[in-house]
Structure formats: structure tokens, C-alpha cells
């Protein structure tokens, strides 16, 4: 049994991220008895509000019985305060200490605060979860360090993108947060690393002989990583316009997926070994070029019912911010040299799908002309599944050859398993001090190195995104772009 007294402070407790993701994830862990037995959650935000108003806000996205929700909020409290005044953080510390004292009475933990060698027992864990805008990341980390931090307890700082706007601003952020928290105390969240199908890639690759042996340039023609959302930036145009689709999902989520798909076998499953392998891949990717990029921005839907990106009041009328990007990335290692990784990310398109397609090379025999390539398809969302597109003889008396598929649909096969919310999975890792699914500073720096020159060109207006109607498949030329780099557009999946 875990004996730690755990306190989870959620900064930005009245904001969107906390309400939509952090509190529902904490609730899911609580409900499934996955939080350490002695846990307190402290919400912190600027809004002055009574406990019941905090509960109302923080529970607005939790779907469960009132009884269970009430039970959860018994371990939660709220402190209001600024993100810059020391005295507010001192009040927060007192609240945390009060909670720790209360938890101690729940059960006798240790008779002494020291072990037999006189070393202090680090039996307290404090998680500082920053569900905050990036503008206050540094000041909050500073104020925690000055007023809340206790070197005799375990301190974990959880922080989520955006980690800067480019390589330089990211370095500034890393360096300044690094003045207050060590790398081993920092957990940089990329929620894609908490997704079931992303976590599964390492297993699929290294626990299956047949995949492992063909996972290279001799057998694979190209790899496509596609992210599609059927909705635009409605409601968050102001945020999105400073970032664009590349900073929003490509530099982080899709680059992380790519690094796991392309990495060499890590020495072990230790966090540092996995992250070494991923960072090594990123180090071998040259910057993405304008010539190998296609950008788009959505306009009103053809039937006129859905707004264009520029119709958003919070977006400037002449914005060149891309909401669609397709690009080719190259991994310059012996394993991958010459294999294009075709990345596509799109908002306001025809469907919701995040999928990886690994397209194998054409078969070398001449027995069956004009057959399609094998593909291994890993669908990350919405329906977790793995397909292996396989050529078979059509059943019957003809000798016709058709493309069929070996399929593993998670929700049909693993009917007893619940696919966890990525935020819940990652919170559990933070509590258990497992860094495997968090982004290390060198990975982040490399990922920014790859995209910063392209982003600079876009920001300088060197390229205008092509228009595409809301709900369409993207700008004209998207399929041609794909085809040019080797990936054909499959029609039958
Ligand atoms: C976020 C982006 O990081 O990821 C959003 O800011 C995007 O724009 C979201 O919609 C996608 O996450 P998911 O889990 O819905 O695929």
C-alpha cells in the first residue's frame, strides 16, 4: 500500500483545462481507487468563490452520481490568490500543510520523520499541476519555489503546452522553470503520450517479431500520420491565432508519435532509455522545408452554415495562420533514410480521425500485377484499432485478388477493459514518479529545432495558406501532395 501523503494542487482551477480535463481525470482516479489512499486536492485560482461555487465549476464536466461527486469533493478545497504575490502562495502552503496534518490523523504513518540512518523520510508528495496560460508559468514556478516548496518532500511540477512559440522562447521557459525545479521534478505533459494506442506502439513494435523485422526502409515505403478534426477553432480563435496548427498539434503530439514510431529499440523500458531513443530520432530529422509543406485555412462551408476561420471575431481579418498543414519529414538514420514521413493535421475537415498508416513496399513477385500495398493502420482515435491490410483471394470460384483486412477493434475485442482517459493515465504516472510518458527538455528543444525555420517563414508571411471549405477534405492539391511523396490515398478504409 502506498503510504504517501499526497497533495495535488491544481493551479488555474477555475479555467477550461482544469474543468474539462484535470478534475474529471482526478475524479476518474478517485472513483477507481487509484489515487493514493491519503490524498488532498487543492484548487487554486484568482477567482474569489465559495467552496460550493468551486465544486460547481470543477464538477461541470464530471458525469456521475451526485453522491460519488460529493464524496470526491470532500478531499478537495479551494484557495483563491494571484499568480504573482508571495503572500497568496504562503496561504496556499498553509492550506497544504493543514491538509497534510489532517491526513496524518487518518492513520499513523511513520513513528518518526527520519529513518534509522537519520535520513528524512520523503513521505509526502506534492504535485503542482499548472492548468495555466503560459504567460504565468515562470512566475508561478518561482512563487512556489519561494513560498511553498519544501526540500524534504517530493515535489512534482506538471506543465502542459504551449511550451513557447519557437526554439528560443522554449529554451527561455525551460531555463527559467529550471531555476526552480530540477528536470526530474518536472513533468511536461503531452496528452497524446497518455493515449492507449500511442502507448501501445512500443509494444507492437518490440514485442512482435514480424513487425520488428520489417520496420525499416527495406520494407516500408512511407509512413503517414494524420490528424483530422471536424470542428474549427470556434471559441478559441484568439488562442489559436497566435499558434496555428503546426504549433498546436504537429510540433508536439504528432512529432511525439513519429519519434516513437521511428526510434531504435530502447535499452530498457526505463523512462530515460525510452526518452534517449526518442530524442535520438528527433536529432536526426532535418528542419521541415517550405517546399515540402502544404498549408491551408478553412473558409465558410459550401452550404454557408459553418463559419470561416476569419469570421471569428477574435481572429484578425488578414490572418495567415494555417488551420491545415501537410508536410514531409525525413529521418536521417540507417533505418529510415529515404522513407518519407507524411504528416497531415487539419481542423474543420470532413471527419474526426487520428491515424497512423505504415505503407509497405510493393511486393517483388510478378505473380499478381496491380495489387495494392500492404498497410498497417493504427487508429489512435476515435475508435482505437489496428488493421493490417492484406491481399487475399476473393472467396469463390473466381481467381480475383482483393484487399482485405486483419482487424483488431479494441472496443469489440477488449470488451471488459475501459480505455482510460489520457489525462488520468498521465496523472497516475506523475504520482508514481514515472517519466516515460512525459517530454524531456532535449526532445522539446529538438522538436522546436525541426519546425522553427518553417514557422518563421510562415510568420513572416512568406506563404499564404490555401482556402478550403469547412467540412471538406482540405485544400485542393492535398491528395496530389500525398501522392508526390509516395503515399497514395486509400479509398477502401
Ligand atoms: C490539443 C489542441 O492539444 O489537442 C487542440 O490544442 C486539439 O486544438 C486537441 O483539438 C486534440 O486532442 P484529442 O485528444 O481530442 O485528439
Short mmCIF file of N, CA and C in Angstrom, two decimals, residues 27-155:
data_model
loop_
_atom_site.label_atom_id
_atom_site.label_comp_id
_atom_site.label_asym_id
_atom_site.label_seq_id
_atom_site.Cartn_x
_atom_site.Cartn_y
_atom_site.Cartn_z
N UNK A 27 -11.11 12.81 -10.80
CA UNK A 27 -12.31 12.11 -10.34
C UNK A 27 -12.29 10.64 -10.77
N UNK A 28 -11.90 10.43 -12.02
CA UNK A 28 -11.85 9.04 -12.53
C UNK A 28 -10.89 8.19 -11.68
N UNK A 29 -9.76 8.77 -11.33
CA UNK A 29 -8.79 8.03 -10.50
C UNK A 29 -9.36 7.78 -9.10
N UNK A 30 -10.01 8.80 -8.56
CA UNK A 30 -10.60 8.66 -7.23
C UNK A 30 -11.66 7.55 -7.22
N UNK A 31 -12.50 7.61 -8.22
CA UNK A 31 -13.61 6.65 -8.30
C UNK A 31 -13.11 5.21 -8.42
N UNK A 32 -12.00 5.05 -9.11
CA UNK A 32 -11.46 3.70 -9.30
C UNK A 32 -10.42 3.33 -8.25
N UNK A 33 -10.42 4.10 -7.15
CA UNK A 33 -9.48 3.86 -6.05
C UNK A 33 -8.03 3.85 -6.49
N UNK A 34 -7.70 4.71 -7.44
CA UNK A 34 -6.33 4.73 -7.94
C UNK A 34 -5.51 5.89 -7.37
N UNK A 35 -6.16 6.79 -6.66
CA UNK A 35 -5.38 7.83 -6.00
C UNK A 35 -4.78 7.22 -4.75
N UNK A 36 -3.60 7.68 -4.32
CA UNK A 36 -3.09 7.18 -3.05
C UNK A 36 -4.16 7.39 -1.97
N UNK A 37 -4.16 6.50 -1.03
CA UNK A 37 -5.25 6.48 -0.06
C UNK A 37 -5.42 7.82 0.65
N UNK A 38 -4.29 8.47 0.90
CA UNK A 38 -4.37 9.74 1.62
C UNK A 38 -4.03 10.87 0.66
N UNK A 39 -5.04 11.42 0.08
CA UNK A 39 -4.84 12.45 -0.94
C UNK A 39 -5.73 13.66 -0.67
N UNK A 40 -5.17 14.82 -0.90
CA UNK A 40 -5.95 16.05 -0.88
C UNK A 40 -5.74 16.77 -2.21
N UNK A 41 -6.79 17.40 -2.68
CA UNK A 41 -6.69 18.19 -3.90
C UNK A 41 -6.99 19.64 -3.52
N UNK A 42 -6.10 20.52 -3.90
CA UNK A 42 -6.34 21.94 -3.62
C UNK A 42 -6.45 22.68 -4.95
N UNK A 43 -7.60 23.29 -5.19
CA UNK A 43 -7.76 24.12 -6.38
C UNK A 43 -7.25 25.51 -6.05
N UNK A 44 -6.55 26.13 -7.00
CA UNK A 44 -6.04 27.49 -6.77
C UNK A 44 -6.31 28.30 -8.03
N UNK A 45 -6.89 29.48 -7.85
CA UNK A 45 -7.13 30.36 -8.99
C UNK A 45 -7.39 31.76 -8.47
N UNK A 46 -7.50 32.69 -9.40
CA UNK A 46 -7.69 34.08 -8.97
C UNK A 46 -9.11 34.37 -8.52
N UNK A 47 -10.06 33.68 -9.11
CA UNK A 47 -11.48 33.96 -8.81
C UNK A 47 -11.78 33.78 -7.32
N UNK A 48 -12.44 34.79 -6.77
CA UNK A 48 -12.87 34.66 -5.37
C UNK A 48 -14.18 33.88 -5.41
N UNK A 49 -14.22 32.74 -4.74
CA UNK A 49 -15.51 32.00 -4.72
C UNK A 49 -15.61 31.09 -3.51
N UNK A 50 -16.82 30.82 -3.14
CA UNK A 50 -17.10 29.92 -2.02
C UNK A 50 -16.84 28.48 -2.46
N UNK A 51 -16.68 27.61 -1.46
CA UNK A 51 -16.41 26.21 -1.78
C UNK A 51 -17.45 25.62 -2.74
N UNK A 52 -18.74 25.90 -2.46
CA UNK A 52 -19.75 25.26 -3.33
C UNK A 52 -19.71 25.76 -4.77
N UNK A 53 -19.26 27.02 -4.96
CA UNK A 53 -19.15 27.51 -6.34
C UNK A 53 -17.97 26.86 -7.05
N UNK A 54 -16.91 26.64 -6.27
CA UNK A 54 -15.76 25.93 -6.82
C UNK A 54 -16.18 24.51 -7.24
N UNK A 55 -16.93 23.85 -6.37
CA UNK A 55 -17.37 22.48 -6.66
C UNK A 55 -18.23 22.48 -7.93
N UNK A 56 -19.09 23.45 -8.02
CA UNK A 56 -19.98 23.53 -9.17
C UNK A 56 -19.17 23.66 -10.48
N UNK A 57 -18.20 24.54 -10.43
CA UNK A 57 -17.34 24.77 -11.61
C UNK A 57 -16.52 23.53 -11.93
N UNK A 58 -15.83 23.04 -10.90
CA UNK A 58 -14.87 21.96 -11.13
C UNK A 58 -15.56 20.64 -11.48
N UNK A 59 -16.85 20.54 -11.16
CA UNK A 59 -17.54 19.27 -11.46
C UNK A 59 -18.39 19.35 -12.72
N UNK A 60 -18.33 20.50 -13.41
CA UNK A 60 -19.28 20.67 -14.52
C UNK A 60 -19.08 19.68 -15.67
N UNK A 61 -17.89 19.08 -15.77
CA UNK A 61 -17.69 18.09 -16.84
C UNK A 61 -17.60 16.66 -16.30
N UNK A 62 -17.95 16.50 -15.03
CA UNK A 62 -17.89 15.14 -14.45
C UNK A 62 -19.29 14.54 -14.54
N UNK A 63 -19.35 13.36 -15.14
CA UNK A 63 -20.66 12.72 -15.26
C UNK A 63 -20.70 11.53 -14.32
N UNK A 64 -21.41 11.67 -13.21
CA UNK A 64 -21.56 10.55 -12.29
C UNK A 64 -22.67 10.87 -11.31
N UNK A 65 -22.88 9.99 -10.35
CA UNK A 65 -23.94 10.26 -9.38
C UNK A 65 -23.50 11.40 -8.47
N UNK A 66 -24.48 12.16 -7.98
CA UNK A 66 -24.17 13.27 -7.09
C UNK A 66 -23.43 12.78 -5.85
N UNK A 67 -23.80 11.59 -5.42
CA UNK A 67 -23.20 11.03 -4.21
C UNK A 67 -21.68 10.84 -4.37
N UNK A 68 -21.32 10.25 -5.51
CA UNK A 68 -19.90 10.00 -5.77
C UNK A 68 -19.15 11.33 -5.93
N UNK A 69 -19.81 12.26 -6.61
CA UNK A 69 -19.17 13.56 -6.84
C UNK A 69 -18.94 14.25 -5.48
N UNK A 70 -19.96 14.20 -4.62
CA UNK A 70 -19.82 14.82 -3.29
C UNK A 70 -18.68 14.18 -2.51
N UNK A 71 -18.59 12.86 -2.64
CA UNK A 71 -17.54 12.13 -1.93
C UNK A 71 -16.15 12.61 -2.38
N UNK A 72 -16.02 12.79 -3.70
CA UNK A 72 -14.74 13.25 -4.24
C UNK A 72 -14.41 14.65 -3.72
N UNK A 73 -15.41 15.52 -3.74
CA UNK A 73 -15.10 16.91 -3.37
C UNK A 73 -14.85 17.08 -1.87
N UNK A 74 -15.07 16.02 -1.11
CA UNK A 74 -14.70 16.08 0.31
C UNK A 74 -13.18 16.15 0.48
N UNK A 75 -12.46 15.63 -0.49
CA UNK A 75 -10.99 15.71 -0.36
C UNK A 75 -10.43 16.95 -1.09
N UNK A 76 -11.34 17.76 -1.62
CA UNK A 76 -10.89 18.94 -2.38
C UNK A 76 -11.18 20.22 -1.61
N UNK A 77 -10.30 21.19 -1.77
CA UNK A 77 -10.59 22.50 -1.21
C UNK A 77 -10.13 23.55 -2.22
N UNK A 78 -10.42 24.79 -1.91
CA UNK A 78 -10.11 25.84 -2.87
C UNK A 78 -9.44 27.02 -2.18
N UNK A 79 -8.42 27.55 -2.81
CA UNK A 79 -7.76 28.76 -2.31
C UNK A 79 -7.75 29.76 -3.46
N UNK A 80 -8.16 31.00 -3.18
CA UNK A 80 -8.04 31.96 -4.26
C UNK A 80 -6.82 32.83 -4.02
N UNK A 81 -6.17 33.20 -5.11
CA UNK A 81 -4.97 34.02 -4.95
C UNK A 81 -4.41 34.39 -6.32
N UNK A 82 -3.48 35.32 -6.28
CA UNK A 82 -2.90 35.80 -7.54
C UNK A 82 -1.81 34.80 -7.99
N UNK A 83 -1.25 35.06 -9.18
CA UNK A 83 -0.15 34.22 -9.64
C UNK A 83 1.20 34.91 -9.45
N UNK A 84 1.18 36.02 -8.66
CA UNK A 84 2.43 36.76 -8.52
C UNK A 84 2.74 37.23 -7.10
N UNK A 85 1.78 37.17 -6.19
CA UNK A 85 2.02 37.70 -4.84
C UNK A 85 2.43 36.59 -3.87
N UNK A 86 3.57 36.82 -3.23
CA UNK A 86 4.08 35.81 -2.30
C UNK A 86 3.07 35.46 -1.21
N UNK A 87 2.39 36.49 -0.67
CA UNK A 87 1.52 36.19 0.48
C UNK A 87 0.40 35.21 0.10
N UNK A 88 -0.03 35.25 -1.15
CA UNK A 88 -1.08 34.31 -1.58
C UNK A 88 -0.54 32.88 -1.58
N UNK A 89 0.72 32.75 -1.98
CA UNK A 89 1.33 31.42 -2.01
C UNK A 89 1.62 30.90 -0.60
N UNK A 90 1.86 31.86 0.31
CA UNK A 90 2.06 31.45 1.70
C UNK A 90 0.75 30.86 2.23
N UNK A 91 -0.36 31.50 1.88
CA UNK A 91 -1.68 30.96 2.30
C UNK A 91 -1.88 29.57 1.71
N UNK A 92 -1.43 29.42 0.48
CA UNK A 92 -1.55 28.10 -0.16
C UNK A 92 -0.74 27.06 0.61
N UNK A 93 0.49 27.46 0.99
CA UNK A 93 1.32 26.50 1.72
C UNK A 93 0.64 26.08 3.03
N UNK A 94 0.05 27.07 3.70
CA UNK A 94 -0.61 26.75 4.97
C UNK A 94 -1.76 25.77 4.74
N UNK A 95 -2.45 25.97 3.64
CA UNK A 95 -3.56 25.07 3.30
C UNK A 95 -3.03 23.65 3.06
N UNK A 96 -1.93 23.57 2.33
CA UNK A 96 -1.34 22.24 2.04
C UNK A 96 -0.91 21.58 3.35
N UNK A 97 -0.25 22.37 4.20
CA UNK A 97 0.25 21.80 5.46
C UNK A 97 -0.91 21.36 6.35
N UNK A 98 -1.96 22.16 6.32
CA UNK A 98 -3.15 21.79 7.10
C UNK A 98 -3.69 20.43 6.62
N UNK A 99 -3.76 20.30 5.30
CA UNK A 99 -4.25 19.04 4.72
C UNK A 99 -3.35 17.88 5.09
N UNK A 100 -2.05 18.11 5.06
CA UNK A 100 -1.11 17.04 5.40
C UNK A 100 -1.27 16.63 6.87
N UNK A 101 -1.49 17.64 7.70
CA UNK A 101 -1.69 17.33 9.13
C UNK A 101 -2.98 16.52 9.30
N UNK A 102 -4.02 16.93 8.60
CA UNK A 102 -5.30 16.19 8.69
C UNK A 102 -5.13 14.75 8.22
N UNK A 103 -4.40 14.59 7.13
CA UNK A 103 -4.23 13.24 6.58
C UNK A 103 -3.48 12.35 7.57
N UNK A 104 -2.54 12.95 8.28
CA UNK A 104 -1.76 12.16 9.24
C UNK A 104 -2.66 11.56 10.31
N UNK A 105 -3.73 12.27 10.62
CA UNK A 105 -4.62 11.75 11.66
C UNK A 105 -5.48 10.61 11.12
N UNK A 106 -5.52 10.49 9.79
CA UNK A 106 -6.34 9.42 9.23
C UNK A 106 -5.75 8.05 9.55
N UNK A 107 -4.46 8.05 9.77
CA UNK A 107 -3.78 6.78 10.06
C UNK A 107 -2.39 7.11 10.56
N UNK A 108 -1.84 6.29 11.44
CA UNK A 108 -0.47 6.56 11.87
C UNK A 108 0.45 6.08 10.75
N UNK A 109 1.27 6.95 10.26
CA UNK A 109 2.13 6.57 9.15
C UNK A 109 3.49 6.11 9.62
N UNK A 110 4.28 7.06 9.97
CA UNK A 110 5.62 6.73 10.40
C UNK A 110 5.75 7.25 11.83
N UNK A 111 6.39 6.49 12.67
CA UNK A 111 6.53 6.95 14.06
C UNK A 111 7.56 8.07 14.11
N UNK A 112 8.43 8.08 13.11
CA UNK A 112 9.44 9.13 13.09
C UNK A 112 9.48 9.72 11.69
N UNK A 113 9.95 10.94 11.60
CA UNK A 113 10.09 11.57 10.28
C UNK A 113 11.43 11.17 9.66
N UNK A 114 12.22 10.39 10.43
CA UNK A 114 13.53 10.00 9.91
C UNK A 114 13.68 8.48 9.92
N UNK A 115 14.49 7.97 8.99
CA UNK A 115 14.71 6.53 9.01
C UNK A 115 15.86 6.20 9.98
N UNK A 116 16.23 4.92 10.09
CA UNK A 116 17.20 4.57 11.12
C UNK A 116 18.58 5.17 10.88
N UNK A 117 18.86 5.59 9.65
CA UNK A 117 20.15 6.23 9.38
C UNK A 117 20.05 7.74 9.58
N UNK A 118 18.90 8.19 10.01
CA UNK A 118 18.74 9.63 10.25
C UNK A 118 18.33 10.41 9.01
N UNK A 119 18.10 9.67 7.90
CA UNK A 119 17.68 10.38 6.69
C UNK A 119 16.20 10.71 6.79
N UNK A 120 15.88 11.87 6.27
CA UNK A 120 14.48 12.28 6.34
C UNK A 120 13.65 11.41 5.39
N UNK A 121 12.55 10.92 5.89
CA UNK A 121 11.67 10.10 5.04
C UNK A 121 10.83 11.03 4.18
N UNK A 122 10.96 10.85 2.88
CA UNK A 122 10.18 11.71 1.99
C UNK A 122 8.81 11.09 1.81
N UNK A 123 8.01 11.19 2.81
CA UNK A 123 6.73 10.50 2.71
C UNK A 123 5.60 11.41 2.25
N UNK A 124 5.98 12.60 1.85
CA UNK A 124 4.93 13.49 1.36
C UNK A 124 5.20 13.79 -0.11
N UNK A 125 4.15 13.74 -0.88
CA UNK A 125 4.26 14.11 -2.29
C UNK A 125 3.38 15.32 -2.54
N UNK A 126 3.97 16.32 -3.16
CA UNK A 126 3.16 17.47 -3.57
C UNK A 126 3.25 17.62 -5.08
N UNK A 127 2.10 17.57 -5.71
CA UNK A 127 2.04 17.73 -7.16
C UNK A 127 1.50 19.12 -7.45
N UNK A 128 2.23 19.90 -8.22
CA UNK A 128 1.76 21.23 -8.61
C UNK A 128 1.35 21.14 -10.07
N UNK A 129 0.08 21.15 -10.32
CA UNK A 129 -0.42 20.95 -11.68
C UNK A 129 -0.78 22.30 -12.27
N UNK A 130 -0.04 22.71 -13.30
CA UNK A 130 -0.26 24.05 -13.85
C UNK A 130 -1.25 24.01 -15.02
N UNK A 131 -2.52 24.16 -14.69
CA UNK A 131 -3.53 24.28 -15.76
C UNK A 131 -3.68 25.77 -16.05
N UNK A 132 -2.59 26.35 -16.54
CA UNK A 132 -2.47 27.81 -16.60
C UNK A 132 -2.04 28.27 -17.98
N UNK A 133 -2.29 29.55 -18.29
CA UNK A 133 -1.73 30.07 -19.54
C UNK A 133 -0.21 30.21 -19.41
N UNK A 134 0.52 30.06 -20.51
CA UNK A 134 1.99 30.07 -20.45
C UNK A 134 2.56 31.37 -19.90
N UNK A 135 1.81 32.46 -20.00
CA UNK A 135 2.34 33.75 -19.54
C UNK A 135 2.68 33.72 -18.04
N UNK A 136 2.06 32.82 -17.27
CA UNK A 136 2.36 32.81 -15.83
C UNK A 136 3.16 31.57 -15.38
N UNK A 137 3.57 30.72 -16.34
CA UNK A 137 4.32 29.51 -15.97
C UNK A 137 5.53 29.86 -15.08
N UNK A 138 6.31 30.86 -15.53
CA UNK A 138 7.56 31.14 -14.82
C UNK A 138 7.28 31.76 -13.45
N UNK A 139 6.39 32.76 -13.42
CA UNK A 139 6.15 33.41 -12.13
C UNK A 139 5.56 32.43 -11.13
N UNK A 140 4.68 31.56 -11.57
CA UNK A 140 4.10 30.61 -10.62
C UNK A 140 5.16 29.63 -10.12
N UNK A 141 6.03 29.18 -11.02
CA UNK A 141 7.05 28.22 -10.57
C UNK A 141 7.98 28.91 -9.56
N UNK A 142 8.25 30.20 -9.79
CA UNK A 142 9.09 30.97 -8.87
C UNK A 142 8.43 31.10 -7.50
N UNK A 143 7.16 31.46 -7.53
CA UNK A 143 6.44 31.68 -6.27
C UNK A 143 6.27 30.38 -5.49
N UNK A 144 6.09 29.30 -6.20
CA UNK A 144 6.00 28.01 -5.50
C UNK A 144 7.34 27.75 -4.81
N UNK A 145 8.43 27.95 -5.58
CA UNK A 145 9.75 27.66 -5.03
C UNK A 145 10.03 28.51 -3.79
N UNK A 146 9.67 29.79 -3.87
CA UNK A 146 9.96 30.68 -2.74
C UNK A 146 9.09 30.42 -1.52
N UNK A 147 7.83 30.09 -1.77
CA UNK A 147 6.88 30.10 -0.65
C UNK A 147 6.23 28.78 -0.28
N UNK A 148 6.31 27.81 -1.18
CA UNK A 148 5.58 26.56 -0.92
C UNK A 148 6.52 25.37 -0.86
N UNK A 149 7.52 25.42 -1.72
CA UNK A 149 8.44 24.29 -1.91
C UNK A 149 9.08 23.86 -0.60
N UNK A 150 9.15 22.56 -0.39
CA UNK A 150 9.81 22.04 0.80
C UNK A 150 10.75 20.94 0.33
N UNK A 151 12.04 21.13 0.57
CA UNK A 151 13.03 20.18 0.05
C UNK A 151 12.92 18.81 0.71
N UNK A 152 12.17 18.74 1.81
CA UNK A 152 12.02 17.45 2.50
C UNK A 152 10.84 16.64 2.01
N UNK A 153 10.15 17.15 1.02
CA UNK A 153 9.05 16.35 0.45
C UNK A 153 9.35 16.17 -1.03
N UNK A 154 8.60 15.27 -1.66
CA UNK A 154 8.79 15.08 -3.10
C UNK A 154 7.91 16.11 -3.80
N UNK A 155 8.53 16.86 -4.70
CA UNK A 155 7.78 17.91 -5.40
C UNK A 155 7.73 17.59 -6.89
#
